[in-house]
Coordinates of C-alpha atoms in Angstrom, one line a residue:
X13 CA 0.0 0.0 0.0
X14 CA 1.3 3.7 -1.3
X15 CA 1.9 6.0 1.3
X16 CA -1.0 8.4 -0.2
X17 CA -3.2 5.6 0.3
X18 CA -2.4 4.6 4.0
X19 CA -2.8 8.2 4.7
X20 CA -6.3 8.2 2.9
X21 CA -7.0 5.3 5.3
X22 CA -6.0 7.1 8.1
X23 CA -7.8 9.6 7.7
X24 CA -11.2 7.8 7.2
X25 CA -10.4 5.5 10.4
X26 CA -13.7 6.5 12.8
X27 CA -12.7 9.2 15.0
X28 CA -11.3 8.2 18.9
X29 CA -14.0 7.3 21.5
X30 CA -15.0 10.5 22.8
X31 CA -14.8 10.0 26.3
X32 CA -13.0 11.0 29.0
X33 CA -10.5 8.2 29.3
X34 CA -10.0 8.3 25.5
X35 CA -10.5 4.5 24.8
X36 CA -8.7 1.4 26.7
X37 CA -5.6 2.1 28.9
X38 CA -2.7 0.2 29.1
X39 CA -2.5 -0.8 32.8
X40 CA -2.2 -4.8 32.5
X41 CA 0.3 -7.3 33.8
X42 CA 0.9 -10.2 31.8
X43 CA -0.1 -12.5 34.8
X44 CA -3.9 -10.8 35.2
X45 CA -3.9 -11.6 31.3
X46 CA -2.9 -15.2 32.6
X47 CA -5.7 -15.4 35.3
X48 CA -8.7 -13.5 32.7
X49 CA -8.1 -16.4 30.4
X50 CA -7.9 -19.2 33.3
X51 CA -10.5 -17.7 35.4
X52 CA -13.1 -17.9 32.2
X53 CA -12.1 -21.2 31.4
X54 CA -12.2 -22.9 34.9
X55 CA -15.7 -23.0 36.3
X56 CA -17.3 -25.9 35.2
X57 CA -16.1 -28.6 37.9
X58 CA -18.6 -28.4 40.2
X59 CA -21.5 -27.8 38.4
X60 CA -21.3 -29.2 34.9
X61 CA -19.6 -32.1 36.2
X62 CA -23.0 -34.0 35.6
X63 CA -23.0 -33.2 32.1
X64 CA -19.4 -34.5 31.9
X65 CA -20.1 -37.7 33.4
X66 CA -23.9 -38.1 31.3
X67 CA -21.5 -37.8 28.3
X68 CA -18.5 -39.7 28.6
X69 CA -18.4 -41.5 32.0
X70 CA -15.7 -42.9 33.8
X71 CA -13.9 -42.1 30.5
X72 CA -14.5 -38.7 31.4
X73 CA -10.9 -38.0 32.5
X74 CA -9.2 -39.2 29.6
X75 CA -11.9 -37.0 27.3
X76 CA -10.6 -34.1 28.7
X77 CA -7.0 -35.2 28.3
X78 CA -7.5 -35.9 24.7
X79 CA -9.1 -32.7 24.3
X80 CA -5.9 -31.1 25.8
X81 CA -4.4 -32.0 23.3
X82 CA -6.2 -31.0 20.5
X83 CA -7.2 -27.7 21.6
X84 CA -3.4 -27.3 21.7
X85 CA -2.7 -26.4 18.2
X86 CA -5.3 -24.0 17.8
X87 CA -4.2 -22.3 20.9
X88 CA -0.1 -22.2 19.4
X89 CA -1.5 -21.1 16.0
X90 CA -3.2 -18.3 18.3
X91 CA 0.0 -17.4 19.9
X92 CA 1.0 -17.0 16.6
X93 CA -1.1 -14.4 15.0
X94 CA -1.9 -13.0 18.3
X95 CA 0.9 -10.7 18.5
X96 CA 0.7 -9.2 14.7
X97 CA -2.3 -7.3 16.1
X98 CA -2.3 -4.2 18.8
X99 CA -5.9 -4.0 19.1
X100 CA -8.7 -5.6 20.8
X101 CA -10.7 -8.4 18.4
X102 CA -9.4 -11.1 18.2
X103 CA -11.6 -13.0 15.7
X104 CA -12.9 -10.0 13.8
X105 CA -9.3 -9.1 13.2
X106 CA -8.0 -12.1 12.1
X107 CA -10.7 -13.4 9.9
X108 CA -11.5 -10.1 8.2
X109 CA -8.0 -9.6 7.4
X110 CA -7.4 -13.3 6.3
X111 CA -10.8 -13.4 4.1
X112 CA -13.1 -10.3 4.3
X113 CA -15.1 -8.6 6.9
X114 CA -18.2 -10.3 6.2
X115 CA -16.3 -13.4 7.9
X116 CA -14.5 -11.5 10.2
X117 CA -18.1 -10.0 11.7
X118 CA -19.9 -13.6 11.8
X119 CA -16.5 -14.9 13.4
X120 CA -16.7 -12.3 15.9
X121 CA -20.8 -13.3 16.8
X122 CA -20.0 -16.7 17.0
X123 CA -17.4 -16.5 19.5
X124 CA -19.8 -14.1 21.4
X125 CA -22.0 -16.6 21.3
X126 CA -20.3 -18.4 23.5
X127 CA -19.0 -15.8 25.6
X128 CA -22.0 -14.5 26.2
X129 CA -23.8 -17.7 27.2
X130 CA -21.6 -17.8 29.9
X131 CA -23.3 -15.3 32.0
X132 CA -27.0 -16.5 32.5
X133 CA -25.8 -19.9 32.6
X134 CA -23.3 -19.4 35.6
X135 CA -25.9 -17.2 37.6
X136 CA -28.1 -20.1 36.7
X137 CA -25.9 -21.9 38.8
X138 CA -25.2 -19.8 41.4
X139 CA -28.9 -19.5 42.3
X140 CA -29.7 -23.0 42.0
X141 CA -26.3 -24.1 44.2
X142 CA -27.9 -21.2 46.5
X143 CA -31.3 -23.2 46.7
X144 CA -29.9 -26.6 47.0
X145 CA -27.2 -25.1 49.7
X146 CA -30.2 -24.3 52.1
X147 CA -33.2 -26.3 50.7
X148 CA -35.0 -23.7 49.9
X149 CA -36.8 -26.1 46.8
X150 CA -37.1 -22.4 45.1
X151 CA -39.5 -21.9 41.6
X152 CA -37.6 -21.8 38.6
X153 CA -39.4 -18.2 37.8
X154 CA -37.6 -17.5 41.8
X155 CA -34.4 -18.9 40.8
X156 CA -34.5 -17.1 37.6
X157 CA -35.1 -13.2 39.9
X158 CA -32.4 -14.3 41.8
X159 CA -30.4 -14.4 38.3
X160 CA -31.4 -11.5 37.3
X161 CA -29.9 -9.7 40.3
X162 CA -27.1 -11.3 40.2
X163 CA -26.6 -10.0 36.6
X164 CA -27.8 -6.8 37.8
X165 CA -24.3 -7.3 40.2
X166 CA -22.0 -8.3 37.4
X167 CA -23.1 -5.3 35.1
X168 CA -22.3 -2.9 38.0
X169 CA -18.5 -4.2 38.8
X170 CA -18.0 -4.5 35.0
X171 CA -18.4 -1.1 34.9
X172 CA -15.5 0.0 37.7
X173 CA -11.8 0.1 36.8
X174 CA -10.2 -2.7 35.4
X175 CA -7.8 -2.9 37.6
X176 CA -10.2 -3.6 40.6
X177 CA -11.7 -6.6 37.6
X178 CA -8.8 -8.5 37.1
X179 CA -7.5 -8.8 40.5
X180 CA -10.7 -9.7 41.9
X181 CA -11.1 -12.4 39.6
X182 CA -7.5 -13.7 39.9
X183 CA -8.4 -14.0 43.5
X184 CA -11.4 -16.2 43.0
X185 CA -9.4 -18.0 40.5
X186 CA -6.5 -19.6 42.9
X187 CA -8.7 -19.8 45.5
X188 CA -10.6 -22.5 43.5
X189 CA -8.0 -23.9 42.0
X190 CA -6.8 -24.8 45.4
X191 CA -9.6 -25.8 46.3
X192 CA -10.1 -28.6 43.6
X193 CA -7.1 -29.5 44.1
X194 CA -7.2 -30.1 47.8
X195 CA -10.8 -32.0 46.7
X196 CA -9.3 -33.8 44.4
X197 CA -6.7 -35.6 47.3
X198 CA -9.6 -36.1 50.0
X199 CA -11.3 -38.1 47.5
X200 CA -8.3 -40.0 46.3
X201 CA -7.9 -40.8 50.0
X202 CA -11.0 -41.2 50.9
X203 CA -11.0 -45.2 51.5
X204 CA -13.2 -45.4 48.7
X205 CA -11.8 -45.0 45.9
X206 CA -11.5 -47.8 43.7
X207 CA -9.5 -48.4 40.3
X208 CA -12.3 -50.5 39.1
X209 CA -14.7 -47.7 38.8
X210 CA -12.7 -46.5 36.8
X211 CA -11.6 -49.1 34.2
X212 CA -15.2 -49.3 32.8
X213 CA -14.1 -45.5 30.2
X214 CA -16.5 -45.9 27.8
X215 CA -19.5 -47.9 28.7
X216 CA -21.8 -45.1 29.4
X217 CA -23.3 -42.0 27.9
X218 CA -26.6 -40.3 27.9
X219 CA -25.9 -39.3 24.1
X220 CA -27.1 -41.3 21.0
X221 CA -24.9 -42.5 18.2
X222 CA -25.0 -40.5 15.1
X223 CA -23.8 -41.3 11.9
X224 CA -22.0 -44.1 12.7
X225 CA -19.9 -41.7 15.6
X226 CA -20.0 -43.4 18.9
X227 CA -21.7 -41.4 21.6
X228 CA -18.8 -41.1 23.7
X229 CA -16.7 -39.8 20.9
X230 CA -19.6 -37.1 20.2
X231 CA -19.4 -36.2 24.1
X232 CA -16.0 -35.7 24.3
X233 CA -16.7 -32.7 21.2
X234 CA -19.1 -31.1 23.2
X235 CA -15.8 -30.7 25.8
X236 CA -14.6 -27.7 23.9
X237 CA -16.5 -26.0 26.2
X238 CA -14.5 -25.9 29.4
X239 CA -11.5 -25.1 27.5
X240 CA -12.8 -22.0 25.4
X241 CA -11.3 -18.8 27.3
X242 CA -7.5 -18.8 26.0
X243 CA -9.0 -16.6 22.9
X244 CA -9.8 -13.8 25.7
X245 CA -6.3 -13.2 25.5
X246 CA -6.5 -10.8 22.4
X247 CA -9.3 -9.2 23.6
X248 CA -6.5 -7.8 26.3
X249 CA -3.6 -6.9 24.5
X250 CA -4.7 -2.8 23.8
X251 CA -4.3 -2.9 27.3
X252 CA -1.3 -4.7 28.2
X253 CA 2.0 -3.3 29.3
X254 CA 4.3 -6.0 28.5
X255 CA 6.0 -7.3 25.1
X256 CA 2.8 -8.8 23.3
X257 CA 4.7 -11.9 22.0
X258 CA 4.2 -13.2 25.6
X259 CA 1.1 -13.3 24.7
X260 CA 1.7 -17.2 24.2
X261 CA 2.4 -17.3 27.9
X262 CA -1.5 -16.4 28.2
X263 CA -2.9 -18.4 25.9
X264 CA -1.0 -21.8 26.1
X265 CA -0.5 -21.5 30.1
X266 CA -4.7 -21.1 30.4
X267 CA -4.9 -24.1 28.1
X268 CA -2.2 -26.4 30.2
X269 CA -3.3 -25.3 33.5
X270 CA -6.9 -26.2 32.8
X271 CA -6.1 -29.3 31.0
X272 CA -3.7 -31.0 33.9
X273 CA -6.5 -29.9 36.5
X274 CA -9.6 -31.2 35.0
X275 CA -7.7 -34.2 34.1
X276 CA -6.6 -35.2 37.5
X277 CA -9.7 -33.9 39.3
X278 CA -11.9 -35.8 37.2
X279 CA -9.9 -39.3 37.7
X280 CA -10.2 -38.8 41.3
X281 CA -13.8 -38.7 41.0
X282 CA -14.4 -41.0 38.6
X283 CA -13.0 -43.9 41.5
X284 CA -15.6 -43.1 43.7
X285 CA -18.3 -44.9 42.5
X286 CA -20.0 -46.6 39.6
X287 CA -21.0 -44.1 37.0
X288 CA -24.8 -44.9 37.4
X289 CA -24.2 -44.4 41.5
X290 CA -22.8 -41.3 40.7
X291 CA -24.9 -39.7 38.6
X292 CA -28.2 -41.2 40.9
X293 CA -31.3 -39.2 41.3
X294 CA -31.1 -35.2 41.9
X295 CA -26.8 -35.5 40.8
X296 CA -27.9 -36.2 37.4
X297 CA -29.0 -32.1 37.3
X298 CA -25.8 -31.2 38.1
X299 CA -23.5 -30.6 41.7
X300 CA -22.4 -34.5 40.9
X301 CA -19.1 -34.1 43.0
X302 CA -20.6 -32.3 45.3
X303 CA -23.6 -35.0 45.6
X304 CA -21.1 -37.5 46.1
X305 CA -19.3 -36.2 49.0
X306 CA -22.4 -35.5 50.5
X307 CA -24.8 -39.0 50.2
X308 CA -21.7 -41.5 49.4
X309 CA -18.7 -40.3 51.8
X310 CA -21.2 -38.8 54.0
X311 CA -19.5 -35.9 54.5
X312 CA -20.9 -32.5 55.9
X313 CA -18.5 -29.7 56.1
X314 CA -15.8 -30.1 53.1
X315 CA -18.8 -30.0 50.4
X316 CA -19.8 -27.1 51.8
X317 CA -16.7 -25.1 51.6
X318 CA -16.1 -26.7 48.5
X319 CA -19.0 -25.3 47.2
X320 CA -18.7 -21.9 48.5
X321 CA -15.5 -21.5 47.0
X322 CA -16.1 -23.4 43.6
X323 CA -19.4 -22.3 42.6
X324 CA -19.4 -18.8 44.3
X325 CA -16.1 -17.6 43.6
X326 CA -15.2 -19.9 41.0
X327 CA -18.1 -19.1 38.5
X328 CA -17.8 -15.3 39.4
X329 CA -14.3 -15.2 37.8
X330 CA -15.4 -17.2 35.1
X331 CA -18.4 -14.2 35.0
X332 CA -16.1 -11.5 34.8
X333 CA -13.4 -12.9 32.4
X334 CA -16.4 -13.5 30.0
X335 CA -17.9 -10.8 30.3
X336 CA -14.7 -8.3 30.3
X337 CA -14.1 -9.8 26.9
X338 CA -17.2 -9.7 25.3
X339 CA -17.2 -5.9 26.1
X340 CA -14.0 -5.1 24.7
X341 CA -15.0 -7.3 21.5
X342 CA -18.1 -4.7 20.7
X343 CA -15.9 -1.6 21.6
X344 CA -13.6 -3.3 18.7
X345 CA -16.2 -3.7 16.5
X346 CA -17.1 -0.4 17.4
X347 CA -13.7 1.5 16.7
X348 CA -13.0 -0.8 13.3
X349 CA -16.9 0.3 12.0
X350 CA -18.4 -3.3 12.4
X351 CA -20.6 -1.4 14.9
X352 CA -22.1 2.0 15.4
X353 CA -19.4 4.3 17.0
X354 CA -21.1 4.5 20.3
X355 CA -20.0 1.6 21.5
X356 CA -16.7 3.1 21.8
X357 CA -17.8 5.2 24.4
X358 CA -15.8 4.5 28.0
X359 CA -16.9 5.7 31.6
X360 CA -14.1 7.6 33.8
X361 CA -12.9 3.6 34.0
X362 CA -12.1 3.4 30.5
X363 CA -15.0 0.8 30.7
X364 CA -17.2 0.6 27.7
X365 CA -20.4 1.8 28.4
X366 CA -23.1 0.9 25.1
X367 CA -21.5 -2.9 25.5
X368 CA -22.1 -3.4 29.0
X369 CA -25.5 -2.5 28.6
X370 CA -26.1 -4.9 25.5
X371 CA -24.5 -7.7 27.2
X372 CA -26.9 -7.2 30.1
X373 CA -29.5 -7.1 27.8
X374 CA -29.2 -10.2 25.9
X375 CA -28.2 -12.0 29.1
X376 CA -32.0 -11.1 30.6
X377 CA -33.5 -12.0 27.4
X378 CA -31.3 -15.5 27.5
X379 CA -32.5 -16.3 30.9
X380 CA -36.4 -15.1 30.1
X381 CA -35.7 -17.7 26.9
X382 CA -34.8 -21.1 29.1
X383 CA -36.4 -24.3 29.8
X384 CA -36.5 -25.3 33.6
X385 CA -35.9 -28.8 32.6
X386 CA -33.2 -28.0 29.6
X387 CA -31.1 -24.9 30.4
X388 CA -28.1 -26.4 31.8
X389 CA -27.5 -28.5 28.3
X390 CA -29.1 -25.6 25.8
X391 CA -26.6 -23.3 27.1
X392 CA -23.7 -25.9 27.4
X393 CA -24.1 -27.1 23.7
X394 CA -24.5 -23.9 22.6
X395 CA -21.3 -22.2 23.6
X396 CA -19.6 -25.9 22.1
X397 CA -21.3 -25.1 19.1
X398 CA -20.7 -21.2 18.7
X399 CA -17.0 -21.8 20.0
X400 CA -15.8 -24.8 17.6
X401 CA -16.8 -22.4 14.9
X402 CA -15.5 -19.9 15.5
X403 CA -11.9 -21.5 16.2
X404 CA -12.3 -23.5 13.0
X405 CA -13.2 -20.3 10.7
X406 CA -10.0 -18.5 12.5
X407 CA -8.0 -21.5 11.9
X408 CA -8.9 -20.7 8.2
X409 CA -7.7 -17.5 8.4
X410 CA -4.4 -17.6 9.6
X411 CA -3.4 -20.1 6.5
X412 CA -4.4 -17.4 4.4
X413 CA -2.8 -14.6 6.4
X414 CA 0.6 -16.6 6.8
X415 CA 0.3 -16.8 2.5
X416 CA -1.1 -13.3 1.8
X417 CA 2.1 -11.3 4.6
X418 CA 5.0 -14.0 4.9
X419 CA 7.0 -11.0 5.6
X420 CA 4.3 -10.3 8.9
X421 CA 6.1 -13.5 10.6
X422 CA 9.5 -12.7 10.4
X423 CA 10.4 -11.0 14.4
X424 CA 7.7 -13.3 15.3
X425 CA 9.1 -16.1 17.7
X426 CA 5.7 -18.0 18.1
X427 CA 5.8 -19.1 14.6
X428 CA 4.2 -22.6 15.1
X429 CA 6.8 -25.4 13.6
X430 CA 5.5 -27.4 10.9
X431 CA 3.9 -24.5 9.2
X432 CA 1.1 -24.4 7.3
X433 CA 0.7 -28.3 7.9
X434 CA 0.0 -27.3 11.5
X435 CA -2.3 -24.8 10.7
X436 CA -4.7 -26.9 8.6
X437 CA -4.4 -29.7 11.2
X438 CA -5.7 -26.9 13.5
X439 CA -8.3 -26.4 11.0
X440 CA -8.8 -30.0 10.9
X441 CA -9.6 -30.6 14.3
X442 CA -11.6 -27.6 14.9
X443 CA -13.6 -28.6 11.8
X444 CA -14.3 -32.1 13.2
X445 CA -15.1 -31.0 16.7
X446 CA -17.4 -28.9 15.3
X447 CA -19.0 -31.3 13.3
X448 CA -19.4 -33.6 16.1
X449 CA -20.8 -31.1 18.3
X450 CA -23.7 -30.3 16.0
X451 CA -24.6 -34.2 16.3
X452 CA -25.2 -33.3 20.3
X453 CA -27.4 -30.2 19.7
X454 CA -30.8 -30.7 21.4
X455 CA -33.9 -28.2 19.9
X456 CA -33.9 -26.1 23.2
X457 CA -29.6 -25.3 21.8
X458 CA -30.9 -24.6 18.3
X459 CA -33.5 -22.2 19.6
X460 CA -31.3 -20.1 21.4
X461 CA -28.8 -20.0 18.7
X462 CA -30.9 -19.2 16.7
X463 CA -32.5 -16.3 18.4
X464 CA -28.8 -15.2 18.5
X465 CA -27.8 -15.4 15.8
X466 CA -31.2 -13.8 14.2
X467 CA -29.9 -10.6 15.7
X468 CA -26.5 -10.7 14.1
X469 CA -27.5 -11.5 10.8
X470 CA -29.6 -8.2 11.3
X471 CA -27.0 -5.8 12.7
X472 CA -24.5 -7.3 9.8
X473 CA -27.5 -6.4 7.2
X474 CA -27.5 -3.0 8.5
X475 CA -24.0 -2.7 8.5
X476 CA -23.9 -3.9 4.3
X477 CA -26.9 -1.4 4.3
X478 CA -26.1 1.4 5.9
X479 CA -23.3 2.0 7.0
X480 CA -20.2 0.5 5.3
X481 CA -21.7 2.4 2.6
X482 CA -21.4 5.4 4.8
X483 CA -17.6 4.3 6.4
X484 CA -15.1 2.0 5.8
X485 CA -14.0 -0.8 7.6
X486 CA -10.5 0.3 9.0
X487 CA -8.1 -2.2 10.4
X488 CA -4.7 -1.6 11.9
X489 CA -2.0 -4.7 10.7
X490 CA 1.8 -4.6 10.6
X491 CA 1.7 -2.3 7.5
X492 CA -0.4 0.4 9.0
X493 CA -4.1 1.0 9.2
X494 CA -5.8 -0.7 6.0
X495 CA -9.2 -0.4 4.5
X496 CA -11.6 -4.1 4.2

């Protein structure tokens, strides 16, 4: 691109947010980019565990190691593009500069589609873990008010500085990670704990067969979810003050940490009884673990504070790692004209403001939309679902980008070995997972996608419409600010 022409582009980039902190700050250590990505990803131990276990059993462990490993790629070939790009977006960056914005705006909804489940399904949680905690046997029309306020709660605190954010979520972070952990040994030593119970991997699943796919393979799929977070990472780097090719740090550390955690917790609970004991009567709606403790170790305290820690603080981390993210994807889209510029407005906390306010919107309607009996699976196989694709499309894109700007790569230490042969098996995997996870999609999980994505389809209409007739799409790369 001519230098005439990158000052042209320059000079039609949408004006700076118009506020008095002037867009996103840089303020961020590397590790509170570490514990946003961990903290979103680990928060489904104690609740979702039943899900787990209704999909792949005993085997459960071992579905989550396997699925370790192949989220692994796709999180090395997003260490890899990662640091080409100063700005918040993520997806939208990377698939509007690999194939066009069209892409790059239904990559962006997609992986919102799973960030933003996140939200009414935790509080979900949290009020029903509140009801079971003190029998309250509350209405699901009760336990959804009690949602609602605790979304209420979450907007408030998401609009404060982000300083206050990230180490309150770190905080709730290790404390549940400890917490699992110290779980983890008291059932191990429990004096019931048999190697038996585990053996039996793959003999159960509350999943069908499909296409000739065995249920347990399709299961394991729909375990994308509890590793989806790493791709917060970009979503942080306008505001991080260290070198951004530790970005890989983030992203692959999340991944590992997670991985090695859910895979030892979940073999530790897996040899405490029979799947069928373990999953028996109110367990199979979730709290499993928890369950267990309770009615087959006959413990009284430890589940409790177990609880406490896991599903209160736990899920609130997981909450405001989401929910962080999400925001800072619309202020993006807002900035690079894939939304209208008021969502790059920011309080005196450089906290956007029109964002916020849409992610609590949706959340309400989400929760207003759920089945008493279905919501926990809806939600769960929607952010699989929504997150598989949007990983496989972004997979796409960095092929092309690594062929379009070779020269992009060449101070960039993260370059993944192998080339583009690891990038397409990325693509590969993500494809497949994706595939298989549309094989576990229940009509409550196309519903809500679909309401979902309805809206998208009709802010990306107005957008052709209106208003990229109006303004260009402007993207900053390596080479400058460029026009899509």
């Amino acid at each position: 691109m001519s230098k005439d022409a990158q000052t042209q582009h320059t000079q039609s980039q949408p004006p700076a947010p118009a506020s008095s902190g002037a867009g996103l700050q840089k303020s961020l250590k590397l590790i509170f980019v570490y514990t946003v990505a961990t903290g979103c990803m680990f928060t489904y131990v104690s609740y979702w565990d039943s899900v787990f276990f209704s999909y792949c059993g005993a085997g459960t462990f071992l579905a989550f190691a396997l699925m370790t490993v192949a989220i692994l790629p796709t999180a090395l070939v997003y260490s890899e593009i990662s640091p080409l790009f100063k700005t918040a977006g993520g997806e939208l960056i990377y698939n509007t500069v690999g194939i066009n914005k069209h892409v790059g705006f239904l990559a962006s909804w997609l992986i919102m589609a799973a960030w933003i489940s996140v939200p009414p399904a935790v509080v979900m949680a949290i009020a029903t873990y509140i009801s079971k905690l003190f029998n309250l046997n509350l209405t699901f029309q009760v336990t959804v008010g009690i949602g609602v306020v605790i979304l209420l709660l979450v907007f408030i605190m998401s609009l404060q500085d982000i300083q206050f954010l990230v180490k309150m979520q770190a905080g709730c972070l290790f404390a549940n990670i400890g917490t699992t952990l110290i779980t983890a040994i008291l059932i191990l030593t429990s004096g019931h704990w048999d190697i038996a119970n585990v053996l039996d991997l793959f003999s159960f699943s509350s999943l069908s067969s499909s296409a000739g796919i065995p249920a347990w393979i399709i299961g394991m799929a729909l375990l994308i979810t509890p590793y989806f977070g790493f791709e917060t990472v970009p979503q942080m780097v306008e505001e991080g003050d260290f070198p951004i090719n530790n970005t890989k740090a983030a992203i692959c550390g999340s991944v590992l940490t997670c991985g090695a955690i859910y895979t030892v917790f979940f073999f530790c609970v897996a040899g405490l009884a029979p799947v069928h004991d373990l999953l028996a009567g109110d367990a199979a709606n979730g709290f499993m673990t928890i369950t267990a403790m309770e009615n087959l170790l006959g413990w009284k305290i430890w589940p409790v504070i177990y609880g406490l820690v896991s599903i209160l603080l736990g899920m609130t981390a997981s909450i405001l790692g989401f929910w962080m993210s999400s925001a800072r994807m619309m202020y993006s889209m807002g900035t690079k004209n894939f939304l209208p510029a008021a969502f790059t407005k920011v309080n005196k906390h450089q906290q956007p403001i029109l964002p916020n306010i849409f992610l609590l919107a949706i959340s309400l309607i989400f929760i207003l939309l759920q089945n008493a009996g279905s919501f926990m699976n809806d939600f769960f196989n929607l952010m699989s679902f929504g997150c598989a694709c949007a990983y496989a499309l972004t997979m796409i894109s960095a092929v092309r980008i690594h062929h379009k700007h070779p020269e992009w790569y060449e101070d960039n230490r993260n370059v993944v070995r192998g080339g583009d042969f690891f990038r397409i098996l990325a693509m590969v995997i993500m494809i497949a997972i994706a595939f298989f996870c549309t094989l576990g999609q229940g009509a409550g999980s196309w519903i809500s996608f679909g309401v979902y994505l309805g809206v998208g389809v009709l802010t990306w209409l107005w957008m052709v419409v209106v208003r990229w007739k109006q303004s260009p799409v402007i993207i900053e790369t390596p080479d400058g600010p460029q026009e899509f």
